[in-house]
Amino acid sequence: MEPECDKLMMEAINKNYVDMDEYPVTTELQNRCVNMIAHLFNAPLGDSETAIGVGTVGSSEAIMLAGLAFKRKWQNKRKAEGKPYDKPNIVTGANVQVCWEKFARYFEVELKEVKLRDGYYVMDPAKAVEMVDENTICVAAILGSTLNGEFEDVKLLNDLLIEKNKQTGWDTPIHVDAASGGFIAPFIYPDLEWDFRLPLVKSINVSGHKYGLVYAGIGWVIWRSKDDLPEELIFHINYLGADQPTFTLNFSKGSSQVIAQYYQLIRLGYEGYRNIMENCRDNMLVLKEGLEKTGRFNIVSKDNGVPLVAFSLKDNSCHNEFEISEMLRRFGWIVPAYTMPPDAEHVTVLRVVIREDFSRALAERLVHDIDKVLNELDTLPARVTSKISIAEEKEKNGTILVTKKSDLETQREITTVWRKFVMERKKMNGVC
């Protein structure tokens, strides 16, 4: 961030965000941020109406708060109808970030995941709606999948869910996890309908420390209206001075990140954010085109989505993506390699996220370094999987028992042997 913002953050490092009576300006800055973000997400607010939302430590806390609001509202409705309210569930895609699994486990909500399939690595809206039942507190859509940056089709999900709600008499809502895409879509895809323009979208979370361009430790959750945040979840305290409403999982935290977010929103404005996001997208295309020219990769990510490039080898029979990731570290690059979730776990990808400071020159350099790694791998022997025991034979009472290992265990063994081979080769070549 800019030096002026760094200075502001250091000056506010001793300010406690929660002490609204002693530091009222921090609360005012948070409320202004909530209002600006709510308008960015097309919240249906009147001219003098205040947006409903709160600053959080990150999108994980924001998702917990949104999930609690859905759960409590569903429970209240079920109680009023005299129906059981002990088996709530959430419908998501199998590509959700781990914080959704945390919410489900911590707050005793069943997580119903729509399985992925080869070539389609986001939640299928039609299958998601099929899984909705009377105990579903919400359907969670992701604007910017962690795996490949793709935006899920929230508009189609909304339309299908409206029809199901009409047929069943339910009122199942939608939450949009826009942790990555919330500060991207409004600026470079303004006509894309994913936010509060869709009537079933009741809450949205976004990370300020991703494409909100703030240092780590700030997220936001915005609700459509007051009716979507049950009043009983809001606590009122007065031992710090005046009456103070609070709806957070933690209590004390620093004010610096809130001040930094307000600085960025004011400093950059709509045009500034749009210019930065367009530049990230352009550099993403440079990297994608460079990788395609090598002729060695399949591009798994989409052009419309979070500016990242996810790619896999066309032929990984001799060498795989984990080896490329490991060898790129020698050039200073940390490029994660990972397998897709269940039903697509046979696909391994590498992922490069394009940040504001990832220039065109860096994109070209990365392609050059990947090309070097590929050429070096071509000179090395193929992975010797035959030397790795995929099945352990144990003789017991004259009977041979075969214990099969999982794909993950096998992959770990292959990676360990390969890493050892590469390290020994480095020693022989005198590389330090």
XYZ file of N, CA and C in Angstrom, residues 160-170:
33
model
N -33.732 -20.670 -10.800
C -34.169 -22.031 -10.513
C -34.737 -22.160 -9.101
N -34.115 -21.439 -8.164
C -34.548 -21.513 -6.770
C -35.890 -20.807 -6.575
N -36.120 -19.735 -7.316
C -37.422 -19.055 -7.259
C -38.529 -20.026 -7.667
N -38.291 -20.780 -8.734
C -39.282 -21.750 -9.206
C -39.528 -22.839 -8.161
N -38.437 -23.329 -7.548
C -38.606 -24.386 -6.546
C -39.339 -23.856 -5.325
N -39.024 -22.625 -4.918
C -39.710 -22.029 -3.775
C -41.204 -21.880 -4.049
N -41.568 -21.537 -5.279
C -42.984 -21.413 -5.645
C -43.688 -22.763 -5.566
N -42.998 -23.813 -6.021
C -43.603 -25.142 -6.039
C -43.764 -25.728 -4.643
N -42.816 -25.439 -3.753
C -42.785 -26.070 -2.434
C -43.340 -25.191 -1.314
N -43.392 -23.887 -1.555
C -43.813 -22.981 -0.491
C -42.681 -22.599 0.446
N -41.448 -23.045 0.135
C -40.298 -22.662 0.952
C -39.825 -21.272 0.536
